[in-house]
């Protein structure tokens, strides 16, 4: 019996109950407490996973991918540990294990599924050795907190290099991600999309990786999916888009379901996922790849993915007096552009709500709003009669819309969230589309839950098997 | 017709730099002043004499080096155009580049274009955060707000600053000065971006560009409520 671990876990669980009593989410405090009492908490808890530890890192889609993997693995009856939405720093990861541990510090689980923040990734890897690491994409994100993108990519690459052994699951279409096999020397399985899968509305503006990560030459592209994702080849060295083993194609949205076909080796299968947004196909392909690597049959993976439900703010759908309202987290230009594109792909009139905060977790620098192509929405102006801007930096959001060319009379600033959301829900559109930065997300969801019906049960933590 | 030149938009696309171009163009647009934007990338030719407003932004280290190499080739023609009144807005790396040199941590002097009397040296820590400065535009005191994020510390010689720091770091976190002004050149560490919120500065740039061409430069009034509100949020937070 590990007495130190036991004491740490007990203290952490007490802290969690206390924190909940005072209305906290308790997603990092227990981890902080336990780690202070016993530094080996995370290491000792994590090694109890009977099978694999699987980590997801990268910029966009970590939560979605991790929850999709959970849906796939849980559908086979395996027991999992998963960290909660956004609690992806080392304290959040520690908290996840504590939540699943009993008072003796014992965990009964087959797989641990962890989304890990890029900046915390090296730190977490010093305490846990994953069998698999999924890397989805790298985009510019919250510059003032992490420094520039190059540094983030280097951080992840060096951390992976230091691992004695790991299998990588990599997006073949993102040069910043695809380089990880060559650069780290680890084994890898690539997933990607067949060329030219995205609807033509794509934004050309935000491209992160113009230069070969291997030799520095400017990359050439045969085609783009979005941002810097596409079929790239370096004229200076042998680096090019790896041929993906798992390839998605024939993407379509039917109602609230996203369909895609997957080609793997010689076989093919079709996936249906309850979500919107082209980029979510990448997340599903990553989950598919993990599933097949641990030996789950493709039909079973598809079944598992069908049970996936979006977590908070990942295209989460509500109904207000029968009218749909979609909540979408935004944190960087690429994500916001994709959100705008998916909003524009929905037919009919829309009311748009945008909450911009500039707290630490949002990124204090909101200049990235000027890198988002809101100009696309001007063309669809007749379909969007009202823009409601809210949050700590509502005025800057409104200003961005004004300079994008949206007429002033269509822009309303209501700094307080509740009246702003109400205004948007009662707006003239047949659908309400809500964008929110990170720290505005929970209050937005809370307000929506109070005012509107939720479409489906919440997928948080996949509670059915925990 | 005013001709706006966005230098190296491919390389220097950090921190919403594009917003500065958007603001200049839209405020011309709303007043019926015809305007055209030319984007000039590494190796492409441009005649600065034909340009009315030049924007030079900042990038990450690697991109900054590529831009510096290209810009050094254009040094003389840029200097001449500036002496003849070319309107320029240079932010962050673009600002540093116009100066004499950049002194690295290792004591290496990387030469700049040497057009302005200023130099930059690498600082110990990054100067990051919201910033408010007080400037004078056409004789009227104006509060300008933005966000700064730079490790270089710039010291200006015999030049006007863009403004005095009210809250934040400014050029170097020591002398309470922010940015630099020389003829029609405006330099600053404020991105944010700078022009959309700070409309009186944008209008000054438009005015100067029109004057340089001998065009009518009285600008019609626009509704600036949102601009002022966006600046107001930062001012209220930082200045109490
Ligand atoms: Zn190369």
Tab-separated table of N, CA and C in Angstrom, chain A residues 151, chain B residues 102-107 120-128 150-155 169 171-174:
chain	number	residue	atom	x	y	z
A	151	UNK	N	7.746	28.077	-31.524
A	151	UNK	CA	8.180	27.623	-30.202
A	151	UNK	C	7.303	26.481	-29.710
B	102	UNK	N	20.044	46.774	-34.379
B	102	UNK	CA	19.451	45.975	-33.312
B	102	UNK	C	20.598	45.259	-32.601
B	103	UNK	N	20.712	45.509	-31.319
B	103	UNK	CA	21.794	44.912	-30.539
B	103	UNK	C	21.277	43.644	-29.861
B	104	UNK	N	21.854	42.487	-30.222
B	104	UNK	CA	21.365	41.218	-29.663
B	104	UNK	C	21.936	40.993	-28.265
B	105	UNK	N	21.410	39.961	-27.590
B	105	UNK	CA	21.900	39.585	-26.262
B	105	UNK	C	23.399	39.304	-26.286
B	106	UNK	N	23.843	38.744	-27.433
B	106	UNK	CA	25.245	38.348	-27.540
B	106	UNK	C	26.142	39.525	-27.888
B	107	UNK	N	25.523	40.713	-28.012
B	107	UNK	CA	26.323	41.895	-28.311
B	107	UNK	C	26.571	42.116	-29.802
B	120	UNK	N	17.685	49.734	-31.262
B	120	UNK	CA	16.956	48.792	-30.414
B	120	UNK	C	17.940	47.805	-29.809
B	121	UNK	N	17.733	47.465	-28.554
B	121	UNK	CA	18.550	46.376	-28.014
B	121	UNK	C	17.646	45.326	-27.374
B	122	UNK	N	18.121	44.088	-27.438
B	122	UNK	CA	17.345	42.970	-26.904
B	122	UNK	C	17.144	43.160	-25.409
B	123	UNK	N	15.918	42.959	-24.955
B	123	UNK	CA	15.616	43.146	-23.540
B	123	UNK	C	15.661	41.843	-22.776
B	124	UNK	N	15.604	41.954	-21.466
B	124	UNK	CA	15.641	40.775	-20.609
B	124	UNK	C	14.319	40.027	-20.657
B	125	UNK	N	13.222	40.789	-20.585
B	125	UNK	CA	11.919	40.115	-20.594
B	125	UNK	C	11.030	40.757	-21.651
B	126	UNK	N	10.030	40.002	-22.095
B	126	UNK	CA	9.095	40.547	-23.072
B	126	UNK	C	8.197	41.569	-22.395
B	127	UNK	N	7.951	42.653	-23.099
B	127	UNK	CA	7.040	43.675	-22.593
B	127	UNK	C	5.680	43.418	-23.238
B	128	UNK	N	4.763	42.894	-22.435
B	128	UNK	CA	3.478	42.428	-22.975
B	128	UNK	C	2.324	43.050	-22.210
B	150	UNK	N	6.668	42.934	-27.188
B	150	UNK	CA	8.003	43.016	-27.807
B	150	UNK	C	9.079	42.764	-26.769
B	151	UNK	N	10.199	42.174	-27.217
B	151	UNK	CA	11.317	42.011	-26.292
B	151	UNK	C	12.381	43.065	-26.576
B	152	UNK	N	12.372	43.618	-27.801
B	152	UNK	CA	13.321	44.677	-28.122
B	152	UNK	C	12.971	45.965	-27.385
B	153	UNK	N	13.998	46.650	-26.916
B	153	UNK	CA	13.797	47.952	-26.285
B	153	UNK	C	14.393	49.015	-27.195
B	154	UNK	N	13.544	49.957	-27.582
B	154	UNK	CA	13.971	50.948	-28.571
B	154	UNK	C	14.214	52.294	-27.902
B	155	UNK	N	15.302	52.935	-28.315
B	155	UNK	CA	15.629	54.259	-27.797
B	155	UNK	C	15.702	55.223	-28.969
B	169	UNK	N	4.327	49.777	-21.149
B	169	UNK	CA	5.791	49.874	-21.205
B	169	UNK	C	6.290	50.901	-22.224
B	171	UNK	N	8.342	52.267	-25.574
B	171	UNK	CA	9.553	51.945	-26.326
B	171	UNK	C	10.504	51.006	-25.593
B	172	UNK	N	10.705	51.262	-24.299
B	172	UNK	CA	11.714	50.484	-23.593
B	172	UNK	C	11.375	50.245	-22.120
B	173	UNK	N	10.229	50.704	-21.688
B	173	UNK	CA	9.834	50.505	-20.302
B	173	UNK	C	10.573	51.414	-19.334
B	174	UNK	N	11.362	52.359	-19.872
B	174	UNK	CA	12.153	53.222	-18.990
B	174	UNK	C	11.846	54.707	-19.150
